[in-house]
Every structure is written in structure tokens, then in C-alpha cells.
Coordinates of C-alpha atoms in Angstrom, one line a residue:
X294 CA -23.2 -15.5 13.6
X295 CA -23.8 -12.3 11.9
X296 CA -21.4 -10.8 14.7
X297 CA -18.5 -13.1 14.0
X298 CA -19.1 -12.3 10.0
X299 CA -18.7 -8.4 10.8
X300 CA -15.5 -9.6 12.8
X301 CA -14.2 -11.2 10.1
X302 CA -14.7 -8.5 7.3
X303 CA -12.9 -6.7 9.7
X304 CA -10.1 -8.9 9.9
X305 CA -10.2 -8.8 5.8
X306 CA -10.2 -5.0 5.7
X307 CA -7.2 -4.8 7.6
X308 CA -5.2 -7.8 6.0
X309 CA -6.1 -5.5 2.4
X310 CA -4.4 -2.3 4.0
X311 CA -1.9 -4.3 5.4
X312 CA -0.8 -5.7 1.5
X313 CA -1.1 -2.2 0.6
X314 CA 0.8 -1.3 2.8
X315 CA 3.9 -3.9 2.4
X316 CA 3.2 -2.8 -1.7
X317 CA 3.6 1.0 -0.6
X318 CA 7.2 0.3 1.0
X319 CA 8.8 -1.4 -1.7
X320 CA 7.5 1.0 -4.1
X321 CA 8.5 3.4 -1.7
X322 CA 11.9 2.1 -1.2
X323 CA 12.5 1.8 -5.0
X324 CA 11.3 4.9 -6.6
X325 CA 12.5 6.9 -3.3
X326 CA 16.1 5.3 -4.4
X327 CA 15.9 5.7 -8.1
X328 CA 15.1 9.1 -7.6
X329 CA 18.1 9.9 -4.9
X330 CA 20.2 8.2 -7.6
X331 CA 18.9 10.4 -10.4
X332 CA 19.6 13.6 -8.3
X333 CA 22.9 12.6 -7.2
X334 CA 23.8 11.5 -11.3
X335 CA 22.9 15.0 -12.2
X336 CA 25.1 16.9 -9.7
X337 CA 27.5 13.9 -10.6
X338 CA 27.8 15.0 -13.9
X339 CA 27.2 18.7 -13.8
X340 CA 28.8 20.1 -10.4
X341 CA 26.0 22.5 -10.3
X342 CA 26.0 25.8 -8.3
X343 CA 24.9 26.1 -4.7
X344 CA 21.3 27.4 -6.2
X345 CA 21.2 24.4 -7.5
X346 CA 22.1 22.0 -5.4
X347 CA 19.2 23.7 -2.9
X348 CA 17.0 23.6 -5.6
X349 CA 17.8 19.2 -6.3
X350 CA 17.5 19.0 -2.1
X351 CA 13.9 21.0 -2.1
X352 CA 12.9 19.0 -4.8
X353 CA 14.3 15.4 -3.4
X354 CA 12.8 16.3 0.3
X355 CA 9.5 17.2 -1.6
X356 CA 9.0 14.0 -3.6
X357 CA 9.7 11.8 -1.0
X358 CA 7.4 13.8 1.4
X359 CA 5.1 12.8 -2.1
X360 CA 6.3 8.8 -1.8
X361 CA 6.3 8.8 1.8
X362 CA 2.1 10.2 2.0
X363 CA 0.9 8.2 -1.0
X364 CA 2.6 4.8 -0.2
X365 CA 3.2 4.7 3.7
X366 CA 0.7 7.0 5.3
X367 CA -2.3 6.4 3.6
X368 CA -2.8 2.7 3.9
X369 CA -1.4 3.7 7.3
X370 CA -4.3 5.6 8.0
X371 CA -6.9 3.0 6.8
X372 CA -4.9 0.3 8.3
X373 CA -5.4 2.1 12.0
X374 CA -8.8 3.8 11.5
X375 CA -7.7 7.3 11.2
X376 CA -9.3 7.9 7.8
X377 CA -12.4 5.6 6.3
X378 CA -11.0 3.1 3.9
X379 CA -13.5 0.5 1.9
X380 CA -16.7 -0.2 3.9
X381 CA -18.3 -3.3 4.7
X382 CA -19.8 -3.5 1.2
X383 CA -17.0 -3.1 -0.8
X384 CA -14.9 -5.7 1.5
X385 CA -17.8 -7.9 0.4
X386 CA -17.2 -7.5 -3.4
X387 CA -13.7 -7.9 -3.0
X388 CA -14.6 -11.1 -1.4
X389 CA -16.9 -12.0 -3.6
X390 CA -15.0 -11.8 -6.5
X391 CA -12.2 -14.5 -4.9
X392 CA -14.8 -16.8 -3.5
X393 CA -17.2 -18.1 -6.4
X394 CA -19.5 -19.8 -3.6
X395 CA -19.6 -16.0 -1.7
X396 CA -20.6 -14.1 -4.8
X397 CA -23.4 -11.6 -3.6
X398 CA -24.7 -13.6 -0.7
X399 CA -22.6 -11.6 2.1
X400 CA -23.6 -7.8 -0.3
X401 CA -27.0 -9.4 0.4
X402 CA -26.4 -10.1 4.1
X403 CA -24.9 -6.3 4.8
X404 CA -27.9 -4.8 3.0
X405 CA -30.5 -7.3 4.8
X406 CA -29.3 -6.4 8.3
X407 CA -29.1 -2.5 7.1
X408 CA -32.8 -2.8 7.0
X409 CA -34.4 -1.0 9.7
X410 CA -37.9 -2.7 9.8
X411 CA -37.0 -5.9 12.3
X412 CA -38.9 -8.7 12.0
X413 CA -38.5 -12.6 13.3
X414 CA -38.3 -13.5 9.9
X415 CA -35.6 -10.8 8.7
X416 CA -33.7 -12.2 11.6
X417 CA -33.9 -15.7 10.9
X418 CA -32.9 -14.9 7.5
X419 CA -30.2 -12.8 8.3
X420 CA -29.1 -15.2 10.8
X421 CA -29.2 -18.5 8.3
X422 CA -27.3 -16.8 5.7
X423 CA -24.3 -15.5 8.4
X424 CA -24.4 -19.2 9.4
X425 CA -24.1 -20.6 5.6
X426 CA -20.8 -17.8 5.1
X427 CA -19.5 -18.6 9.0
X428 CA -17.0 -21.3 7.0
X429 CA -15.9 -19.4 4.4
X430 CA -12.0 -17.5 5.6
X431 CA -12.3 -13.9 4.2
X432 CA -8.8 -13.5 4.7
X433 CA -7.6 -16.4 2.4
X434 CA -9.0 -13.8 -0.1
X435 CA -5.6 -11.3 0.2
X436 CA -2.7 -12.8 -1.1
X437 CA 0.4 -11.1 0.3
X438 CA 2.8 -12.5 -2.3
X439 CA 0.9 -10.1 -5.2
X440 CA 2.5 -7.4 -3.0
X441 CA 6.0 -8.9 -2.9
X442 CA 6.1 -9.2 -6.6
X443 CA 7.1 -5.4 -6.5
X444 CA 10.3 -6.4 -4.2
X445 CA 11.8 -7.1 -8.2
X446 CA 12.0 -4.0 -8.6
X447 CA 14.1 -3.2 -5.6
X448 CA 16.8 -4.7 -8.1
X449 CA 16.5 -2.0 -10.3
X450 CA 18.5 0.9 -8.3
X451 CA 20.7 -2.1 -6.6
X452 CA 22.2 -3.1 -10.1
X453 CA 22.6 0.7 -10.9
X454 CA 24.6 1.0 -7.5
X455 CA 26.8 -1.9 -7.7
X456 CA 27.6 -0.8 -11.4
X457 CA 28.8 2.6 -10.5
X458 CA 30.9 0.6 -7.0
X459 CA 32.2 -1.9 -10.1
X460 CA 33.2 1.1 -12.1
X461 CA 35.7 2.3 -9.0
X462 CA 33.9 5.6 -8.9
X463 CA 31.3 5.1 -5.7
X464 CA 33.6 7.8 -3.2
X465 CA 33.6 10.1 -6.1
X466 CA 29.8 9.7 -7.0
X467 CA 28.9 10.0 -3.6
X468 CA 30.8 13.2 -2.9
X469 CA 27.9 14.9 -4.8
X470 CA 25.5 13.6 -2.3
X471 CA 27.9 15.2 0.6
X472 CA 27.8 18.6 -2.0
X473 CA 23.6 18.5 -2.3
X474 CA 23.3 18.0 1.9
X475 CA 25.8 20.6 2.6

């Protein structure tokens, strides 16, 4: 029993880095697009120098480089067990916080079995208590729509798009884009 609760904190951990993760490409996605659309506004309006126009595409590549770490690779990395994300423990906060009934029984549980003195009743105790969380589903715990609420915000550089392809001006705004690559 205590096996299959390990197995499930497991599968909690990785449904957390996967919300992170669906959270870290729509913020991703919006700030990486309000940003290209700041940068092309300024050379829109400005028809800066060549320097300059280096200077916005350093900047652009660099901040999304930024975006790109922060939201996408790091839960990445925790999501796939290239870098140590939250341990056992904290998993067992986390889900103790969303389940009432859980509160510090399965903290209890990690530290009990973390005890290196092994006795038949440390066992048996350790054993009862897995049992009494075996019907509890960790996972009901992560609630992937809290992560979609950011997909709003994707509206954000959409509306400001559509307004400058209302206002007739979209070829002529998106020459300076063709200006910063070049």
C-alpha cells in the first residue's frame, strides 16, 4: 500500500508540472506576442536606423530566450526529471491543503517510513495509514482549468492585431517586422 501511495504522489507531481506547464505556454504565447507587437509598434512609428533595428532584434531574441526558459523549460525540466522539482513532502502539503480528510496524515506517513529504526509495529503503522489514504485520488487535487484561465489573455494581443488589420494598415505595419529581420 505504501508503494502504490509513492506511485500516486508521483502521478500528482507530474500532473502539478504538467498545469504549470500548460500555464507557462499561454503566458508564453501572450507576453512573447505582446512584446513582438511592442517592438514592431516602435519601428512602426519611428523607422529607426539599422543600429537600431539590431539592437530591438537582440533584445526581442533575448526576452524570449527569457519567456521561453522561465515558462517552457523549467516545468519541462521538473516535468521529465532533469532538475528536482517539489519532493514527496511538499506534494503532500499541496494535497493536503485540497483534501480536508488528508491534512497531515500522508506528511506523517513520508516522515514515519523516513525512519530508519524498523520495527513490526512501525510497519504496521505505516502500512494502516497507506491503506486508510489508498482511496483518496491525489490527482483530483490539480485542477487544469486554473491554468486555462490565462488562455483570456491570449485575447489581449489578438484584439490589438485585428485592430491594426481593421485599420487597413497590417502590410504596412508588418513591413517593419520584414525591416527588424533583415
Amino acid at each position: 500500500s505504501y508503494h502504490k501511495i509513492l506511485e500516486k504522489l508521483n502521478r500528482f507531481i507530474k500532473k502539478y508540472y504538467t498545469k504549470q506547464l500548460i500555464k507557462g505556454g499561454l503566458l508564453f504565447l501572450t507576453l512573447g506576442l505582446l512584446f513582438w507587437i511592442g517592438i514592431l509598434s516602435l519601428e512602426y512609428v519611428l523607422w529607426l536606423s539599422q543600429e537600431w533595428r539590431l539592437t530591438l532584434f537582440a533584445v526581442f531574441v533575448f526576452v524570449e530566450l527569457f519567456l521561453l526558459y522561465k515558462f517552457i523549460l523549467v516545468p519541462l525540466f521538473y516535468l521529465l526529471r532533469i532538475k528536482n522539482g517539489i519532493s514527496n513532502k511538499e506534494a503532500s502539503r499541496l494535497i493536503g491543503k485540497h483534501f480536508p480528510q488528508v491534512d497531515d496524515k500522508l506528511y506523517n506517513l513520508l516522515e514515519l517510513s523516513e525512519n530508519r529504526t524498523e520495527s513490526e509495529l512501525q510497519l504496521a503503522s505505516i502500512e494502516q495509514k497507506a491503506e486508510g489514504l489508498s482511496v483518496i485520488p491525489f490527482t483530483e487535487a490539480i485542477n487544469f482549468k486554473e491554468s486555462f484561465k490565462y488562455a483570456k489573455y491570449i485575447v489581449v494581443p489578438l484584439l490589438l492585431l485585428g485592430f491594426i488589420w481593421l485599420s487597413g494598415n497590417i502590410a504596412s505595419f508588418f513591413n517593419s517586422h520584414k525591416r527588424i529581420v533583415n
